[in-house]
Short mmCIF file of C-alpha atoms in Angstrom, two decimals:
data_model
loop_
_atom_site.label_atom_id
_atom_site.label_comp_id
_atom_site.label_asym_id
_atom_site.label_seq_id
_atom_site.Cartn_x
_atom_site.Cartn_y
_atom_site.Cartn_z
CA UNK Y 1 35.47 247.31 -1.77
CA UNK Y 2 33.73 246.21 -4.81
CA UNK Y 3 31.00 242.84 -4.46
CA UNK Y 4 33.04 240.82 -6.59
CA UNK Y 5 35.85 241.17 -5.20
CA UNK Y 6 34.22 238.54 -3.28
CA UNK Y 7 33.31 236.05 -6.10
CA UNK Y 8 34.87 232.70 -7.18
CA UNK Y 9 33.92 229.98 -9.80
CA UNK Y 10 31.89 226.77 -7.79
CA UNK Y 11 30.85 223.83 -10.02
CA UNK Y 12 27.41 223.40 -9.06
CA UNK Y 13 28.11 219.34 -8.60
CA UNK Y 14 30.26 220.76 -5.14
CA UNK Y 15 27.03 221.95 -3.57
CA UNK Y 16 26.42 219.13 -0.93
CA UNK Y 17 22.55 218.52 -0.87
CA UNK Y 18 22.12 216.26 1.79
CA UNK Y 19 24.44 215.36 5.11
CA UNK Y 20 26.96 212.97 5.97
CA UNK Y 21 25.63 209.70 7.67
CA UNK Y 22 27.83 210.67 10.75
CA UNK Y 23 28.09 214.33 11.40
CA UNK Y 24 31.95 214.12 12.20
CA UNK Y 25 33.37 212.65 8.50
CA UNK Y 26 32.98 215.71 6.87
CA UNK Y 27 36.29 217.06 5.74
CA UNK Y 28 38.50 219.54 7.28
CA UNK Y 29 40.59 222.18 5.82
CA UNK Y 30 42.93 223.46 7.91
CA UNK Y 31 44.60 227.00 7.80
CA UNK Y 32 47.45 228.23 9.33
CA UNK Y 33 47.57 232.27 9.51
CA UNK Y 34 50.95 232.62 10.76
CA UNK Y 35 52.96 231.03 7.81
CA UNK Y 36 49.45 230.37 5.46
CA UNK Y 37 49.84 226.71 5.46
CA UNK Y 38 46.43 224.42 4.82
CA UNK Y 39 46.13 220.56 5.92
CA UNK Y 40 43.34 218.40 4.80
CA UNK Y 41 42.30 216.57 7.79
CA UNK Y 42 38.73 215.34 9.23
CA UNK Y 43 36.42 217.64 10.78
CA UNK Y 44 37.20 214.82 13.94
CA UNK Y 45 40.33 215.67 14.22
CA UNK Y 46 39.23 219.30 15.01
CA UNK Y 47 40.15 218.17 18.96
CA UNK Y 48 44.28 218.34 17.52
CA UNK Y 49 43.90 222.10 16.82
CA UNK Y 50 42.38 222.68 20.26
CA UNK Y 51 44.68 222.96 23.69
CA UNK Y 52 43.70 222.80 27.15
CA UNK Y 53 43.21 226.03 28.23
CA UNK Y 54 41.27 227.43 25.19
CA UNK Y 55 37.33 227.66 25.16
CA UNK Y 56 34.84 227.13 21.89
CA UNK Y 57 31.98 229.02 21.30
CA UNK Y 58 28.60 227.77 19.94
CA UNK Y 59 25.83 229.36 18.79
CA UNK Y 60 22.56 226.91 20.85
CA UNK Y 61 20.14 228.02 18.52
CA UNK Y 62 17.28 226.21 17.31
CA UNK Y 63 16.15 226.63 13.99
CA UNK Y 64 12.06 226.00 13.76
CA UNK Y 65 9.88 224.01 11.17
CA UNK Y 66 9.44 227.89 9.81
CA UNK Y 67 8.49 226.37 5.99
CA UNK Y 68 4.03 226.58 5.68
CA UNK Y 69 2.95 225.49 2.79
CA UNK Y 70 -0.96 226.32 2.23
CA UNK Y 71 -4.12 227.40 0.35
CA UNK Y 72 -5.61 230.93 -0.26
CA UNK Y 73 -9.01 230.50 1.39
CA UNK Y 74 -10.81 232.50 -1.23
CA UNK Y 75 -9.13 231.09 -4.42
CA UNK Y 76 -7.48 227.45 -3.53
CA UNK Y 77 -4.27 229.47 -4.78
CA UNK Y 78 -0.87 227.22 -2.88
CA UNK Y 79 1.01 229.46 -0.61
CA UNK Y 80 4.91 229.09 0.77
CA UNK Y 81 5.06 230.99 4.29
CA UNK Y 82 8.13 231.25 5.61
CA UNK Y 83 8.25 232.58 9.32
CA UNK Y 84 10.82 235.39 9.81
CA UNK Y 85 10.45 236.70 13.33
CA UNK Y 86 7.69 236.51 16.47
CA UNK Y 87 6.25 239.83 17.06
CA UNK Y 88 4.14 238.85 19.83
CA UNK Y 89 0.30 237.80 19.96
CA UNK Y 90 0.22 234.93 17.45
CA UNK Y 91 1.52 237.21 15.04
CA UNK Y 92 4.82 236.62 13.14
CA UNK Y 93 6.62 238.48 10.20
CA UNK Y 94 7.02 236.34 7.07
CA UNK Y 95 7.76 235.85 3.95
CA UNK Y 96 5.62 234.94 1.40
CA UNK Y 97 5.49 233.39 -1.95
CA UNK Y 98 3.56 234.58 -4.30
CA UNK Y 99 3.73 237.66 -2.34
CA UNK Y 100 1.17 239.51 -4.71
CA UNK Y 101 -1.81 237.39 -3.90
CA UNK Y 102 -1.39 237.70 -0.21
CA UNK Y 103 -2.79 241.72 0.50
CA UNK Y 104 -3.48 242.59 3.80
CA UNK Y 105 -6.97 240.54 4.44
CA UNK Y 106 -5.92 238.00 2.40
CA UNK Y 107 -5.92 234.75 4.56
CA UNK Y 108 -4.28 231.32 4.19
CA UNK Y 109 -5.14 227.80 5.73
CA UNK Y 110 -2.38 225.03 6.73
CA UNK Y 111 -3.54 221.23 7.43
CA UNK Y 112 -6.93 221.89 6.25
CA UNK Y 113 -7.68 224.31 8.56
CA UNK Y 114 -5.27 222.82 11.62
CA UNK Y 115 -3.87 226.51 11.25
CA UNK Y 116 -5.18 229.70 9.54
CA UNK Y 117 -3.79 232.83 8.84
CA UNK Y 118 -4.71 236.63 8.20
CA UNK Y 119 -2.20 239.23 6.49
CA UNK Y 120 -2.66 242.05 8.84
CA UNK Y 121 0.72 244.60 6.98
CA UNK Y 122 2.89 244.79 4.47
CA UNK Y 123 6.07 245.97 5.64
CA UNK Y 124 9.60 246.34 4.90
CA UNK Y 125 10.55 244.69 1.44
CA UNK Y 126 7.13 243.22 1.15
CA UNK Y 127 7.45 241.03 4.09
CA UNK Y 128 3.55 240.15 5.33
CA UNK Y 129 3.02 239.97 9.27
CA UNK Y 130 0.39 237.45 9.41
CA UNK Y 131 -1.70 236.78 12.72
CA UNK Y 132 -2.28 233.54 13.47
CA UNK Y 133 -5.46 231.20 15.25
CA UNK Y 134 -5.19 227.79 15.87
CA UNK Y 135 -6.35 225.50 18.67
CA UNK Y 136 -3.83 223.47 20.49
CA UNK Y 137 -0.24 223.95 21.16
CA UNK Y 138 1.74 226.45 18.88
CA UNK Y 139 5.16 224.07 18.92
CA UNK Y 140 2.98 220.90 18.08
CA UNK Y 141 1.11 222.30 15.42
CA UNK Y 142 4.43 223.64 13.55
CA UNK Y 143 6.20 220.42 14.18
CA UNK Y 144 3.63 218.72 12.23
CA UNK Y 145 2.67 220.84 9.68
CA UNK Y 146 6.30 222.76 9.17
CA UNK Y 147 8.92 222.04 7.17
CA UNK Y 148 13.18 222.84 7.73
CA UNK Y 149 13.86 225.97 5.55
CA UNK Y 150 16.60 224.52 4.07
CA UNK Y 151 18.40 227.08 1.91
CA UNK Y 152 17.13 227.16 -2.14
CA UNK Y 153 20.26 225.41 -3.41
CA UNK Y 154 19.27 222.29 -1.38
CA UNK Y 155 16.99 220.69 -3.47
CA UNK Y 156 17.15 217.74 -2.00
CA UNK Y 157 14.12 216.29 0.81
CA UNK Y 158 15.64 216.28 3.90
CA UNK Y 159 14.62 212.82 5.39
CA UNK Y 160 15.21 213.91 9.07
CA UNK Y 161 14.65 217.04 10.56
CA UNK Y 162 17.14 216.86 13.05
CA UNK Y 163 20.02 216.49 10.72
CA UNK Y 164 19.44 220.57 9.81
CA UNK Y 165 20.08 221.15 13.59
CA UNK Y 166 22.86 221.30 16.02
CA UNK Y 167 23.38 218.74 18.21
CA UNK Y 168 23.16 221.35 21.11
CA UNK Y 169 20.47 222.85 19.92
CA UNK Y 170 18.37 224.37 22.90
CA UNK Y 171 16.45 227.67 22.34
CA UNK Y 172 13.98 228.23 19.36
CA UNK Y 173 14.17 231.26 17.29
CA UNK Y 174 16.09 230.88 13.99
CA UNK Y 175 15.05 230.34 10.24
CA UNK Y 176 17.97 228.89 9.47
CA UNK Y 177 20.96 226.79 10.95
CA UNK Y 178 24.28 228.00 12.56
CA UNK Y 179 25.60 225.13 10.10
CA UNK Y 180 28.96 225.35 10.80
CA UNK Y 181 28.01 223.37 13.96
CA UNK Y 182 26.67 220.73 12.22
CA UNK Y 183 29.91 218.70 12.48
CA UNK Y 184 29.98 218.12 15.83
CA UNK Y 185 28.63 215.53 17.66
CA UNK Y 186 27.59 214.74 21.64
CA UNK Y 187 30.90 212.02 21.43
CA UNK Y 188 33.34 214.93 20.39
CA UNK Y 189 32.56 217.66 22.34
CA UNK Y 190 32.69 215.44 25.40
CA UNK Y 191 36.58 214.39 24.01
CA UNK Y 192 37.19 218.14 23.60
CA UNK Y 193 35.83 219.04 27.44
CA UNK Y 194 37.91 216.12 28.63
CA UNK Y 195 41.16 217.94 26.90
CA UNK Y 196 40.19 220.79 29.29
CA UNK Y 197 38.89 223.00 26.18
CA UNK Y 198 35.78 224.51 28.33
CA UNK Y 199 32.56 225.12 25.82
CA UNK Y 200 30.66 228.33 26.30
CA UNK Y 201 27.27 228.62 24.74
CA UNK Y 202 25.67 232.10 22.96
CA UNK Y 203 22.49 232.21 21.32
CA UNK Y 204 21.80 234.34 17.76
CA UNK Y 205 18.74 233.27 16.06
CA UNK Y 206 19.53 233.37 12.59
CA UNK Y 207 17.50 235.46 10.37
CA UNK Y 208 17.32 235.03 6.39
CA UNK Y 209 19.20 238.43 6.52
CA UNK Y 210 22.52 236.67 7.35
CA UNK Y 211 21.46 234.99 3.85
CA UNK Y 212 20.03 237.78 1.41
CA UNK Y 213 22.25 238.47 -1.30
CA UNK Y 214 24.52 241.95 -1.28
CA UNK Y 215 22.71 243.97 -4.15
CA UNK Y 216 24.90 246.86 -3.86
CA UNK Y 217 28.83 247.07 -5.58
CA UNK Y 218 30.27 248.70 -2.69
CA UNK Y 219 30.25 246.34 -0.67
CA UNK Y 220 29.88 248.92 2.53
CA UNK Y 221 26.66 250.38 1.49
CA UNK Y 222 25.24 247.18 2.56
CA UNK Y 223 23.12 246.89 5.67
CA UNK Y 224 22.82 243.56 7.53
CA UNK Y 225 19.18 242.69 8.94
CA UNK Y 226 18.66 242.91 12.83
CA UNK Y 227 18.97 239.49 14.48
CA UNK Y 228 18.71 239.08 18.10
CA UNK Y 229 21.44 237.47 20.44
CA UNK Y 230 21.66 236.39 23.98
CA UNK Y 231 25.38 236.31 26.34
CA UNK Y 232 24.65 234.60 29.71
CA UNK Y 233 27.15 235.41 32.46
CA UNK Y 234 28.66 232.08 32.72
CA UNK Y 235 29.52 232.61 29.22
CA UNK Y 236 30.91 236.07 29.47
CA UNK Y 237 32.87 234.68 32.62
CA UNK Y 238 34.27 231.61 30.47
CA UNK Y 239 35.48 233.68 28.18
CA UNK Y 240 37.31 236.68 30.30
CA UNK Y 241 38.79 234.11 32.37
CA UNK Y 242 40.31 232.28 29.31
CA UNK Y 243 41.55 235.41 27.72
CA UNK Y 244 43.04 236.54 31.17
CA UNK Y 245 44.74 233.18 31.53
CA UNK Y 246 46.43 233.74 27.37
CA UNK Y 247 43.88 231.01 26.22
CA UNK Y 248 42.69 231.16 22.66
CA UNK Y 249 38.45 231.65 22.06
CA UNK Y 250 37.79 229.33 19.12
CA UNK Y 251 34.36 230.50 17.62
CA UNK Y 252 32.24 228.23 15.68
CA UNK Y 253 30.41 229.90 13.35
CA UNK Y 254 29.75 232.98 11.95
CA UNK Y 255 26.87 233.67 14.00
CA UNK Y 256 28.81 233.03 17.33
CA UNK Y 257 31.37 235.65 15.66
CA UNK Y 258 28.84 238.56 15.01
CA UNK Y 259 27.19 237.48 18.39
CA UNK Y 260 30.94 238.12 20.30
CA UNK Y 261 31.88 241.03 18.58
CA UNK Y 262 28.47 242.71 18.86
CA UNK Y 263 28.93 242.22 22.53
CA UNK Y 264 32.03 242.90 23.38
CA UNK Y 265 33.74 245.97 25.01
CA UNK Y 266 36.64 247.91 23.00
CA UNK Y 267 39.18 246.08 25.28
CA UNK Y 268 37.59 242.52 24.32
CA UNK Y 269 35.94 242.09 27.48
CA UNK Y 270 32.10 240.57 27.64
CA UNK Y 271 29.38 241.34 30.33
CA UNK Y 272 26.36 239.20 30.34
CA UNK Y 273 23.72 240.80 27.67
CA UNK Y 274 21.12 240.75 24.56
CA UNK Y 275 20.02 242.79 22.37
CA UNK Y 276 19.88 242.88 18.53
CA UNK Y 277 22.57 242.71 16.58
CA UNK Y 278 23.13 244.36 12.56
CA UNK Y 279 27.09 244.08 12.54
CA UNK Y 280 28.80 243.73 8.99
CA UNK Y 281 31.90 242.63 9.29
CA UNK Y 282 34.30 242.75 6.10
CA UNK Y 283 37.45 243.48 5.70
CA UNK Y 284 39.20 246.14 7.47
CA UNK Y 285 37.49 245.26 10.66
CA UNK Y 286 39.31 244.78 13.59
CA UNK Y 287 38.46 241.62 15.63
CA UNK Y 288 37.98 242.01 19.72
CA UNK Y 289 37.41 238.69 21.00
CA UNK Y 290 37.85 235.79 18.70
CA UNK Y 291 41.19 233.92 18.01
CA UNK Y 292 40.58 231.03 15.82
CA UNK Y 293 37.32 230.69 13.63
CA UNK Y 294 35.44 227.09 12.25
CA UNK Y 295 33.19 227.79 9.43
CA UNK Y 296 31.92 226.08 6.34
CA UNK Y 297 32.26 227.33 2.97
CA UNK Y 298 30.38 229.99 2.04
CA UNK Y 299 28.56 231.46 -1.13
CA UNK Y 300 30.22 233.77 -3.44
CA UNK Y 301 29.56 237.38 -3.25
CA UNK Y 302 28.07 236.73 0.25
CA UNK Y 303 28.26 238.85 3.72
CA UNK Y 304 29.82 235.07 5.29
CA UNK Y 305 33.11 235.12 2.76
CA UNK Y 306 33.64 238.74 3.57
CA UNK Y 307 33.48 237.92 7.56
CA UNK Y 308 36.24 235.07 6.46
CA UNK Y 309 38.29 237.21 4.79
CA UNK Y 310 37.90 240.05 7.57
CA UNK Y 311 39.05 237.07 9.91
CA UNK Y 312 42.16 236.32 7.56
CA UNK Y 313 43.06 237.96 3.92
CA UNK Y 314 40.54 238.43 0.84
CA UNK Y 315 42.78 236.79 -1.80
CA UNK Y 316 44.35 234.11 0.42
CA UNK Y 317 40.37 233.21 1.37
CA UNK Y 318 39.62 232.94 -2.40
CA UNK Y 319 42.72 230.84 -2.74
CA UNK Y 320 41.51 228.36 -0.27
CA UNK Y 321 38.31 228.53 -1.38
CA UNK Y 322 39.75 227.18 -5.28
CA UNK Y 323 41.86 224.83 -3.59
CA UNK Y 324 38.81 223.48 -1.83
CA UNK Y 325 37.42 223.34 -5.50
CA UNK Y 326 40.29 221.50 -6.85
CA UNK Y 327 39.87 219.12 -4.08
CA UNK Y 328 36.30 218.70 -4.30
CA UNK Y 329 35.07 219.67 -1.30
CA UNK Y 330 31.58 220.02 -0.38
CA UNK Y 331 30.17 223.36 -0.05
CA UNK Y 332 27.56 225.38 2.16
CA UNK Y 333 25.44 223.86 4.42
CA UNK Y 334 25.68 220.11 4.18
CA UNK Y 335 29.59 220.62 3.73
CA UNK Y 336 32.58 220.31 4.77
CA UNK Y 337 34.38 223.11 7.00
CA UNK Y 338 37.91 224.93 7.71
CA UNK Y 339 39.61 226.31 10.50
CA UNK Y 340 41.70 229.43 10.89
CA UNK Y 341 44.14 229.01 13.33
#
């Protein structure tokens, strides 16, 4: 399949830059596979797609204050470091802007000195792994001198950091958010428990590699970045048991997707694991475990539409996606969301 097959015209006035007041307004696009209806609702009333007996999947990731901004120590020079990945030993990959300055040697200083930094390798498409020193605790010292790495089209401050996190939000790993949970809150997911819906929890940290643009115009020449994913075996056992019993698993996310299907067994079935994960799924894939998805909308041209449109049908996708236009919804994400039912 060619890359823009995958495109679509967004005015850039639709790109939400900063969140609702209350998580749960955002809007709701409903679509119906089986006869290809769509309803406009609120992402509240989510809970009147759900039935008792059926079991949602989130993604309890926590994305970390990844965004450094510092000083070459040698020339003053400013310096964007954005952390990628723990390697072990103080020593994380990252990504660096202006890359060229920052050879291996080179070293950088946050907070006037609070945190310092040494380029120790260049690696794969210049990323730098940079060791770091610092006296104190590692989680304090990035929660005061990080920043959210909110995606470039955001260009907007974000005024709390929590607001670029999940409400269930529990293990620390990811450079970016699992956004399409960003519409739930603690009051709704208790209202969909008390339905009967059970929640089961997976972790994928999110890498920027979920975000990089396809370069290449077949779209299957592309190759996903390795992100690492957790299944405990409550989870696993949630979600057999609900399958067994003809309920429906409604993942939220894309990331809670790639994290089932990466896990799963031919027959659909889940054992408790982890491991890293580099599935691409597009079109022609065949899906194992998931029955209904919630997701936001999703740039053009990226590896998210072509999970969407693996999930349902490329041109019926791109149709939704220009009736979303026509109805101003907000995009990526700060906005709104669908469901594929």
């Amino acid at each position: 399949m060619e890359l823009t097959d995958f495109n679509y015209d967004l005015p850039e006035e639709l790109i939400a830059q900063d969140p609702l007041l209350k998580r749960s307004d955002s809007r709701l696009m409903v679509i119906h596979r089986d006869d290809d209806s769509i309803e406009h609702k609120h992402f509240s009333d989510v809970i009147d797609y759900l039935n008792e007996g059926d079991c949602l999947v989130i993604n309890d990731t926590k994305v970390i204050p990844a965004r450094l901004l510092g000083v070459k120590k040698d020339t003053g020079a400013a310096i964007e470091v954005l952390l990628l990945r723990n390697r072990g030993d103080n020593v994380w990959e990252t990504l660096v802007k202006p890359g060229k300055k920052m050879k291996v040697g080179a070293e950088v200083e946050f907070g006037e000195g609070l945190l310092r930094g040494v380029v120790v390798d260049i690696i794969d498409e210049g990323n730098r792994l940079i060791k770091f020193t610092y006296e104190g605790i590692w989680e304090e010292i990035l929660d005061q001198l990080g920043e959210m790495p909110l995606p470039p089209y955001i260009t907007h401050k974000l005024q709390d950091k929590n607001r670029y996190q999940t409400v269930y939000a529990k293990h620390e790993g990811s450079a970016a958010a699992p956004t399409a949970g960003l519409h739930f809150t603690e009051e709704l997911l208790q209202k969909i428990e008390d339905k009967g819906v059970k929640i089961a929890r997976v972790t994928l940290h999110v890498g920027l590699g979920t975000f990089r643009p396809v370069k290449v115009e077949k779209i299957e020449e592309h190759h996903m970045h390795s992100e690492f994913y957790i299944v405990p075996e409550e989870t696993a056992s949630i979600i057999n048991e609900t399958r067994k019993a003809g309920g429906r698993i409604i993942s939220v996310g894309t990331t809670s997707t790639r994290t089932l299907e990466s896990a799963a067994a031919e027959d659909g079935s889940l054992k408790a694991c982890s491991g890293w994960t580099d599935i691409f799924i597009y079109p022609g894939y065949k899906f194992k475990v998931i029955d209904s998805l919630i997701t936001n909308f999703h740039l053009p041209e990226s590896t998210l539409i072509m999970l969407v449109s693996a999930f349902y049908n490329r041109e019926k996708v791109l149709d939704a996606y220009k009736t979303a236009v026509e109805k101003k919804y907000r995009f990526f994400s700060f906005g709104d969301a669908m469901i594929l039912i």
